[in-house]
Amino acid sequence: MMRRPKSLDSVAASIQPLEASTAGNTDNRQPSKEVLELWRSADAVCFDVDSTVCVDEGIDELAEFCGAGKAVAEWTARAMGGSVPFEEALSARLSLFKPSLAQVQDFLDKRPPRISPGIEELVKKLMARNTDVYLISGGFRQMINPVASILGIPQENIFANQLLFGSSGEFLGFDANEPTSRSGGKATAVQQIRKVKGYKALVMIGDGATDLE
């Protein structure tokens, strides 16, 4: 399979350590030839956001800002490991601190996105090669829009969740109609993208169970 990447409808690949690497070498970040070929043949690359494009888990940072960091982080670890349905973990985490619109806006003002090293350069190179770039996240659009702006990714290339607020800015919940609000949702988003765009080779990059799906 890895020798014929162009024949695949979609490919999931991870960075492999060099064969020459030793057990004591922790700098195993050099991609294999097969992985490099997958990058070169990709029509589109989809990135997870939290702990991938950004160094932080957005919901954990927002919860910490609102005073509920530890309890929410424990739920995040369970969600990333796939031990509970994503929609259950998302609802449980939000119910622990119920952020208001004012709190979210204050958070965004005081805590700008921390982009992972090298991501801006990578996205620029992909776009220069006419490779389309998407953000597919279980996080929230309110927090991902600034990230997309930094990277020059258009709004229509974002698949993420939406926090809902009342007329006074009180927390109401999240939009359950967004595909990424539930387990299997990122796969659904990728399928929607491929159906519309007709990509032959699409790469998904992420760090959690929902990305593996």
XYZ file of N, CA and C in Angstrom:
639
model
N 0.824 -1.200 0.000
C 0.000 0.000 0.000
C 0.859 1.250 0.000
N 1.900 1.248 0.834
C 2.726 2.443 0.961
C 3.525 2.705 -0.307
N 3.744 1.662 -1.152
C 4.520 1.867 -2.380
C 3.657 2.407 -3.509
N 2.330 2.428 -3.312
C 1.451 2.907 -4.374
C 0.486 3.954 -3.824
N 1.010 5.073 -3.287
C 0.126 6.040 -2.633
C -0.893 6.667 -3.552
N -0.563 6.794 -4.850
C -1.492 7.476 -5.739
C -2.721 6.616 -6.044
N -2.643 5.320 -5.738
C -3.785 4.461 -6.000
C -4.784 4.475 -4.853
N -4.435 5.114 -3.746
C -5.293 5.104 -2.578
C -6.290 6.251 -2.624
N -7.515 5.986 -2.183
C -8.511 7.045 -2.077
C -8.158 7.982 -0.934
N -7.725 7.424 0.177
C -7.283 8.245 1.301
C -6.217 7.481 2.045
N -5.319 8.196 2.660
C -4.162 7.585 3.285
C -3.994 8.115 4.687
N -3.752 7.237 5.641
C -3.400 7.646 6.995
C -1.965 7.224 7.219
N -1.103 8.157 7.512
C 0.317 7.848 7.674
C 0.882 8.551 8.886
N 1.857 7.948 9.491
C 2.541 8.564 10.617
C 4.009 8.708 10.287
N 4.670 9.645 10.949
C 6.099 9.836 10.735
C 6.847 8.659 11.332
N 7.711 8.057 10.549
C 8.467 6.896 10.991
C 9.887 7.293 11.362
N 10.481 6.656 12.389
C 11.862 6.955 12.756
C 12.832 6.404 11.724
N 13.991 7.023 11.625
C 15.037 6.541 10.745
C 15.498 5.160 11.165
N 15.846 4.307 10.182
C 16.341 2.980 10.503
C 17.633 3.050 11.303
N 18.398 4.119 11.083
C 19.678 4.254 11.751
C 19.546 4.762 13.175
N 18.320 5.139 13.572
C 18.127 5.678 14.907
C 18.379 4.611 15.959
N 18.906 5.034 17.076
C 19.177 4.125 18.175
C 18.161 4.366 19.268
N 18.116 3.449 20.242
C 17.148 3.561 21.326
C 17.361 4.812 22.145
N 18.585 5.295 22.175
C 18.873 6.462 22.986
C 18.638 7.779 22.277
N 18.258 7.720 20.987
C 18.059 8.935 20.213
C 16.588 9.304 20.235
N 16.257 10.439 20.836
C 14.856 10.854 20.938
C 14.437 11.758 19.794
N 15.359 12.107 18.883
C 15.046 13.033 17.800
C 14.690 12.256 16.538
N 13.633 11.437 16.603
C 13.225 10.602 15.469
C 12.149 11.296 14.656
N 12.451 12.461 14.151
C 11.437 13.244 13.452
C 11.615 13.241 11.944
N 12.656 12.551 11.427
C 12.891 12.517 9.991
C 11.901 11.557 9.333
N 11.056 12.031 8.432
C 10.068 11.140 7.809
C 10.719 10.153 6.844
N 10.098 9.004 6.687
C 10.575 7.995 5.750
C 10.297 8.443 4.313
N 10.897 7.744 3.366
C 10.682 8.070 1.959
C 9.215 7.875 1.577
N 8.592 6.826 2.164
C 7.187 6.552 1.851
C 6.295 7.702 2.312
N 6.566 8.226 3.508
C 5.759 9.327 4.026
C 5.970 10.598 3.209
N 7.216 10.846 2.816
C 7.491 12.019 1.975
C 6.737 11.922 0.648
N 6.672 10.723 0.079
C 5.953 10.542 -1.176
C 4.458 10.788 -0.995
N 3.924 10.391 0.168
C 2.511 10.660 0.440
C 2.246 12.157 0.481
N 3.139 12.901 1.128
C 2.984 14.361 1.186
C 3.037 14.956 -0.221
N 3.949 14.472 -1.054
C 4.117 15.050 -2.392
C 2.925 14.740 -3.294
N 2.277 13.610 -3.064
C 1.175 13.210 -3.947
C -0.184 13.689 -3.459
N -0.245 14.278 -2.281
C -1.536 14.660 -1.698
C -2.189 15.811 -2.471
N -3.480 15.657 -2.748
C -4.264 16.748 -3.325
C -4.700 17.726 -2.246
N -4.878 17.199 -1.017
C -5.338 18.020 0.097
C -4.787 17.448 1.401
N -4.559 18.346 2.360
C -4.103 17.935 3.690
C -5.056 18.533 4.721
N -5.593 17.676 5.593
C -6.484 18.098 6.656
C -5.739 18.009 7.987
N -5.782 19.076 8.743
C -5.098 19.120 10.028
C -6.097 19.171 11.179
N -5.854 18.345 12.189
C -6.449 18.580 13.496
C -5.871 19.899 14.008
N -6.505 20.516 14.987
C -6.019 21.807 15.486
C -5.368 21.676 16.861
N -6.116 21.208 17.847
C -5.596 21.156 19.216
C -4.477 20.132 19.343
N -3.357 20.562 19.889
C -2.161 19.745 20.072
C -1.573 19.259 18.748
N -1.962 19.881 17.651
C -1.394 19.569 16.341
C -0.968 20.878 15.668
N -1.916 21.605 15.112
C -1.598 22.935 14.571
C -1.246 23.892 15.711
N -1.941 23.766 16.821
C -1.635 24.555 18.022
C -0.994 23.654 19.078
N -0.210 24.242 19.954
C 0.491 23.450 20.965
C -0.421 23.057 22.113
N -1.571 23.718 22.250
C -2.462 23.484 23.386
C -3.734 22.768 22.972
N -4.445 22.215 23.970
C -5.820 21.761 23.797
C -6.717 22.956 24.136
N -7.400 23.490 23.139
C -8.144 24.726 23.308
C -9.163 24.685 24.429
N -9.943 23.606 24.516
C -10.978 23.534 25.540
C -10.358 23.461 26.940
N -9.188 22.823 27.046
C -8.497 22.774 28.343
C -8.023 24.164 28.753
N -7.507 24.913 27.787
C -7.027 26.258 28.082
C -8.180 27.178 28.472
N -9.288 27.071 27.754
C -10.460 27.878 28.084
C -10.990 27.508 29.463
N -11.033 26.219 29.769
C -11.511 25.766 31.080
C -10.601 26.261 32.196
N -9.291 26.215 31.958
C -8.336 26.706 32.962
C -8.534 28.198 33.189
N -8.790 28.927 32.115
C -9.039 30.365 32.193
C -10.297 30.645 33.015
N -11.270 29.709 32.922
C -12.537 29.875 33.643
C -12.537 29.188 35.009
N -11.396 28.602 35.384
C -11.274 28.025 36.718
C -11.614 26.559 36.864
N -11.695 25.823 35.735
C -12.041 24.406 35.817
C -11.059 23.539 35.040
N -9.811 23.951 34.999
C -8.825 23.308 34.142
C -8.579 21.837 34.407
N -8.350 21.450 35.662
C -7.956 20.079 35.974
C -9.048 19.078 35.625
N -10.270 19.351 36.032
C -11.379 18.419 35.786
C -11.628 18.244 34.296
N -11.546 19.319 33.545
C -11.785 19.252 32.106
C -10.649 18.517 31.400
N -9.409 18.737 31.830
C -8.257 18.068 31.214
C -8.362 16.554 31.342
N -8.903 16.076 32.465
C -9.077 14.639 32.656
C -10.059 14.067 31.636
N -11.133 14.789 31.373
C -12.094 14.363 30.360
C -11.482 14.405 28.961
N -10.656 15.417 28.698
C -10.011 15.537 27.390
C -9.133 14.331 27.118
N -8.377 13.891 28.116
C -7.513 12.720 27.952
C -8.332 11.485 27.599
N -9.492 11.330 28.237
C -10.357 10.194 27.942
C -10.915 10.278 26.522
N -11.285 11.481 26.115
C -11.837 11.671 24.769
C -10.791 11.365 23.707
N -9.558 11.836 23.910
C -8.493 11.611 22.932
C -8.134 10.141 22.838
N -8.241 9.430 23.967
C -7.932 8.012 23.958
C -9.030 7.151 23.381
N -10.215 7.722 23.187
C -11.324 7.001 22.590
C -12.094 6.120 23.554
N -11.887 6.300 24.860
C -12.556 5.445 25.846
C -14.010 5.835 26.080
N -14.395 7.057 25.664
C -15.791 7.489 25.754
C -16.181 8.150 24.434
N -17.450 8.084 24.043
C -17.881 8.769 22.819
C -17.534 10.259 22.891
N -17.102 10.815 21.777
C -16.652 12.203 21.788
C -17.754 13.149 22.225
N -18.991 12.926 21.756
C -20.076 13.839 22.093
C -20.356 13.838 23.597
N -20.185 12.674 24.228
C -20.382 12.586 25.673
C -19.300 13.375 26.411
N -18.068 13.208 25.958
C -16.958 13.919 26.597
C -17.066 15.421 26.381
N -17.496 15.844 25.197
C -17.629 17.264 24.910
C -18.691 17.892 25.798
N -19.845 17.247 25.908
C -20.922 17.761 26.743
C -20.508 17.810 28.211
N -19.827 16.767 28.673
C -19.409 16.707 30.074
C -18.404 17.810 30.404
N -17.468 18.037 29.494
C -16.456 19.071 29.745
C -17.068 20.466 29.803
N -17.961 20.757 28.864
C -18.581 22.083 28.847
C -19.470 22.304 30.065
N -20.123 21.242 30.535
C -21.018 21.380 31.681
C -20.262 21.691 32.970
N -18.957 21.427 32.963
C -18.159 21.686 34.162
C -17.879 23.173 34.377
N -17.952 23.965 33.292
C -17.645 25.394 33.474
C -18.553 26.337 32.694
N -19.313 25.847 31.731
C -20.330 26.633 31.028
C -19.847 28.048 30.683
N -18.920 28.172 29.755
C -18.354 29.487 29.439
C -19.369 30.437 28.825
N -19.379 31.658 29.281
C -20.244 32.684 28.690
C -19.543 33.297 27.487
N -20.308 34.020 26.674
C -19.733 34.696 25.512
C -18.669 35.687 25.957
N -18.913 36.399 27.041
C -17.941 37.377 27.541
C -16.643 36.691 27.963
N -16.763 35.532 28.599
C -15.564 34.806 29.009
C -14.759 34.332 27.802
N -15.443 33.853 26.785
C -14.752 33.393 25.579
C -14.040 34.558 24.904
N -14.706 35.694 24.794
C -14.090 36.856 24.162
C -12.901 37.357 24.964
N -13.020 37.348 26.296
C -11.920 37.759 27.162
C -10.741 36.806 27.006
N -11.034 35.512 26.924
C -9.997 34.505 26.727
C -9.247 34.744 25.413
N -9.988 34.983 24.335
C -9.359 35.192 23.033
C -8.500 36.446 23.011
N -8.933 37.473 23.748
C -8.151 38.711 23.819
C -6.843 38.509 24.583
N -6.904 37.720 25.652
C -5.746 37.571 26.532
C -4.869 36.363 26.204
N -5.420 35.412 25.462
C -4.670 34.193 25.149
C -4.705 33.944 23.639
N -3.909 34.673 22.861
C -3.894 34.430 21.413
C -3.381 33.017 21.111
N -3.714 32.484 19.942
C -3.309 31.116 19.604
C -1.795 30.938 19.635
N -1.357 29.781 20.115
C 0.059 29.417 20.093
C 0.248 28.341 19.023
N 0.733 28.780 17.867
C 0.895 27.887 16.724
C 2.130 26.999 16.927
N 1.999 25.730 16.601
C 3.119 24.802 16.734
C 4.272 25.210 15.808
N 5.497 25.021 16.259
C 6.665 25.403 15.446
C 6.646 24.730 14.076
N 6.869 25.526 13.034
C 6.972 24.996 11.676
C 5.661 24.903 10.912
N 4.524 25.046 11.595
C 3.232 24.875 10.921
C 2.980 25.969 9.886
N 3.292 27.218 10.243
C 3.053 28.304 9.284
C 3.840 28.067 8.004
N 5.102 27.661 8.148
C 5.941 27.417 6.969
C 5.413 26.235 6.164
N 4.982 25.191 6.859
C 4.457 24.006 6.175
C 3.214 24.340 5.375
N 2.282 25.077 5.975
C 1.050 25.431 5.282
C 1.348 26.302 4.063
N 2.281 27.231 4.198
C 2.658 28.080 3.067
C 3.214 27.245 1.919
N 4.046 26.242 2.246
C 4.625 25.400 1.202
C 3.566 24.534 0.532
N 2.630 24.033 1.324
C 1.552 23.246 0.742
C 0.719 24.088 -0.219
N 0.382 25.298 0.211
C -0.422 26.181 -0.633
C 0.344 26.590 -1.894
N 1.648 26.757 -1.764
C 2.469 27.109 -2.927
C 2.479 25.982 -3.962
N 2.251 24.756 -3.490
C 2.188 23.591 -4.390
C 0.755 23.324 -4.849
N -0.154 24.264 -4.547
C -1.577 24.124 -4.886
C -2.229 22.928 -4.188
N -1.729 22.610 -3.000
C -2.344 21.590 -2.164
C -3.330 22.281 -1.229
N -4.575 21.891 -1.262
C -5.585 22.513 -0.418
C -5.404 22.098 1.039
N -5.628 23.039 1.949
C -5.427 22.800 3.380
C -6.739 23.043 4.123
N -7.077 22.107 5.015
C -8.295 22.192 5.813
C -7.969 22.049 7.301
N -8.808 22.630 8.123
C -8.751 22.423 9.568
C -9.997 21.641 9.964
N -9.810 20.466 10.565
C -10.928 19.626 10.986
C -10.761 19.357 12.471
N -11.626 19.943 13.276
C -11.392 19.967 14.716
C -12.649 19.699 15.530
N -12.437 19.048 16.673
C -13.495 18.922 17.655
C -13.576 20.125 18.565
N -12.704 21.114 18.315
C -12.736 22.370 19.053
C -13.792 23.312 18.503
N -13.711 24.563 18.894
C -14.783 25.507 18.601
C -14.357 26.574 17.597
N -15.283 26.909 16.693
C -14.987 27.882 15.645
C -14.539 29.224 16.231
N -15.131 29.600 17.358
C -14.757 30.881 17.964
C -13.255 30.934 18.257
N -12.652 29.780 18.560
C -11.236 29.725 18.892
C -10.372 29.325 17.705
N -10.973 28.730 16.693
C -10.217 28.257 15.536
C -10.142 29.308 14.434
N -11.136 30.182 14.346
C -11.095 31.239 13.331
C -9.820 32.078 13.393
N -9.341 32.481 14.592
C -8.074 33.223 14.648
C -6.884 32.410 14.140
N -6.901 31.098 14.371
C -5.830 30.219 13.885
C -5.836 30.189 12.363
N -7.027 30.024 11.786
C -7.157 29.998 10.330
C -6.703 31.317 9.716
N -7.010 32.424 10.401
C -6.594 33.738 9.906
C -5.075 33.852 9.863
N -4.412 33.379 10.900
C -2.941 33.416 10.948
C -2.347 32.604 9.797
N -2.937 31.453 9.519
C -2.389 30.535 8.522
C -2.871 30.815 7.103
N -3.824 31.732 6.956
C -4.339 32.042 5.630
C -5.257 30.976 5.068
N -5.932 30.235 5.962
C -6.858 29.184 5.543
C -8.266 29.773 5.474
N -8.957 29.634 4.346
C -10.291 30.247 4.215
C -11.314 29.619 5.149
N -12.317 30.395 5.527
C -13.343 29.946 6.457
C -14.074 28.701 5.950
N -14.263 28.621 4.639
C -15.000 27.471 4.103
C -14.203 26.162 4.225
N -12.932 26.255 4.597
C -12.097 25.068 4.777
C -11.978 24.676 6.244
N -12.890 25.166 7.077
C -12.893 24.836 8.497
C -14.101 23.951 8.816
N -13.843 22.840 9.463
C -14.899 21.988 10.007
C -14.654 21.906 11.506
N -15.547 22.485 12.294
C -15.356 22.552 13.744
C -16.703 22.733 14.422
N -16.683 22.750 15.742
C -17.902 22.899 16.529
C -18.227 24.366 16.781
N -19.437 24.600 17.230
C -19.913 25.959 17.456
C -20.525 26.071 18.846
N -19.987 26.950 19.676
C -20.601 27.234 20.965
C -21.865 28.055 20.746
N -22.886 27.788 21.528
C -24.154 28.502 21.414
C -24.390 29.348 22.660
N -24.845 30.589 22.431
C -25.086 31.523 23.531
C -26.477 32.128 23.404
N -27.039 32.521 24.567
C -28.334 33.168 24.590
C -28.234 34.655 24.295
N -29.357 35.338 24.350
C -29.400 36.765 24.016
C -28.578 37.620 24.973
N -28.353 37.130 26.181
C -27.535 37.855 27.156
C -26.104 37.337 27.215
N -25.753 36.468 26.280
C -24.400 35.921 26.246
C -24.189 34.720 27.135
N -25.281 34.181 27.693
C -25.141 33.016 28.570
C -24.935 31.749 27.743
N -24.208 30.811 28.311
C -23.891 29.556 27.651
C -25.146 28.702 27.493
N -25.381 28.198 26.264
C -26.534 27.341 26.007
C -26.131 25.914 25.630
N -24.904 25.744 25.136
C -24.475 24.424 24.713
C -23.643 24.519 23.439
N -23.726 23.474 22.619
C -23.001 23.478 21.349
C -23.913 22.924 20.263
N -23.589 23.245 19.015
C -24.398 22.839 17.870
C -24.147 21.366 17.559
N -25.102 20.515 17.893
C -24.964 19.072 17.677
C -25.082 18.687 16.209
N -25.428 19.640 15.335
C -25.515 19.354 13.906
C -24.162 19.356 13.216
N -23.156 19.921 13.873
C -21.812 19.911 13.299
C -21.280 18.470 13.319
N -20.742 17.973 12.197
C -20.263 16.583 12.180
C -19.173 16.300 13.205
N -18.333 17.284 13.492
C -17.218 17.058 14.417
C -17.642 17.079 15.879
N -18.950 17.225 16.146
C -19.421 17.229 17.534
C -19.614 15.820 18.077
N -19.362 14.799 17.263
C -19.608 13.427 17.688
C -18.531 12.483 17.152
N -18.474 11.296 17.757
C -17.531 10.279 17.295
C -17.810 9.944 15.834
N -16.743 9.762 15.066
C -16.879 9.507 13.638
C -17.091 10.743 12.815
N -17.183 11.901 13.465
C -17.494 13.132 12.755
C -16.396 13.637 11.847
N -15.143 13.440 12.249
C -14.052 13.901 11.383
C -14.004 13.071 10.102
N -14.277 11.774 10.227
C -14.352 10.928 9.030
C -15.471 11.396 8.115
N -16.601 11.769 8.702
C -17.728 12.289 7.922
C -17.337 13.576 7.193
N -16.619 14.459 7.911
C -16.171 15.713 7.295
C -15.244 15.447 6.116
N -14.313 14.520 6.299
C -13.385 14.175 5.217
C -14.144 13.617 4.017
N -15.129 12.763 4.274
C -15.926 12.206 3.181
C -16.694 13.295 2.438
N -17.202 14.269 3.183
C -17.908 15.384 2.550
C -16.962 16.177 1.651
N -15.764 16.422 2.147
C -14.774 17.168 1.365
C -14.433 16.428 0.080
N -14.190 15.128 0.208
C -13.808 14.342 -0.976
C -14.953 14.259 -1.985
N -16.177 14.177 -1.485
C -17.331 14.096 -2.382
C -17.484 15.372 -3.198
N -17.265 16.507 -2.536
C -17.416 17.802 -3.209
C -16.237 18.097 -4.137
N -15.023 17.814 -3.646
C -13.818 18.210 -4.377
C -13.258 17.127 -5.296
N -13.575 15.873 -5.019
C -13.083 14.794 -5.871
C -11.601 14.512 -5.733
N -11.034 14.764 -4.555
C -9.611 14.501 -4.350
C -9.311 13.005 -4.495
N -8.170 12.685 -5.106
C -7.728 11.298 -5.211
C -6.920 10.878 -3.990
N -6.118 11.791 -3.479
C -5.280 11.474 -2.312
C -5.430 12.581 -1.280
N -5.914 12.214 -0.114
C -6.141 13.183 0.955
C -5.464 12.669 2.225
N -4.726 13.539 2.896
C -3.998 13.172 4.109
C -4.640 13.843 5.314
N -4.801 13.092 6.404
C -5.299 13.648 7.671
C -4.197 13.564 8.710
N -3.922 14.677 9.363
C -2.874 14.750 10.379
C -3.507 15.078 11.727
N -3.235 14.257 12.746
C -3.786 14.539 14.065
C -3.152 13.664 15.132
N -3.645 13.785 16.355
C -2.991 13.104 17.480
C -3.956 12.302 18.347
N -5.239 12.245 18.001
C -6.205 11.591 18.879
C -7.034 10.532 18.165
N -7.912 9.882 18.950
C -8.749 8.805 18.420
C -9.670 9.286 17.304
N -10.182 10.509 17.407
C -11.088 11.006 16.361
C -10.343 11.254 15.050
N -9.043 11.543 15.132
C -8.228 11.707 13.916
C -7.963 10.351 13.284
N -7.762 9.332 14.109
C -7.536 7.983 13.606
C -8.757 7.473 12.852
N -9.945 7.854 13.327
C -11.157 7.451 12.622
C -11.151 7.945 11.178
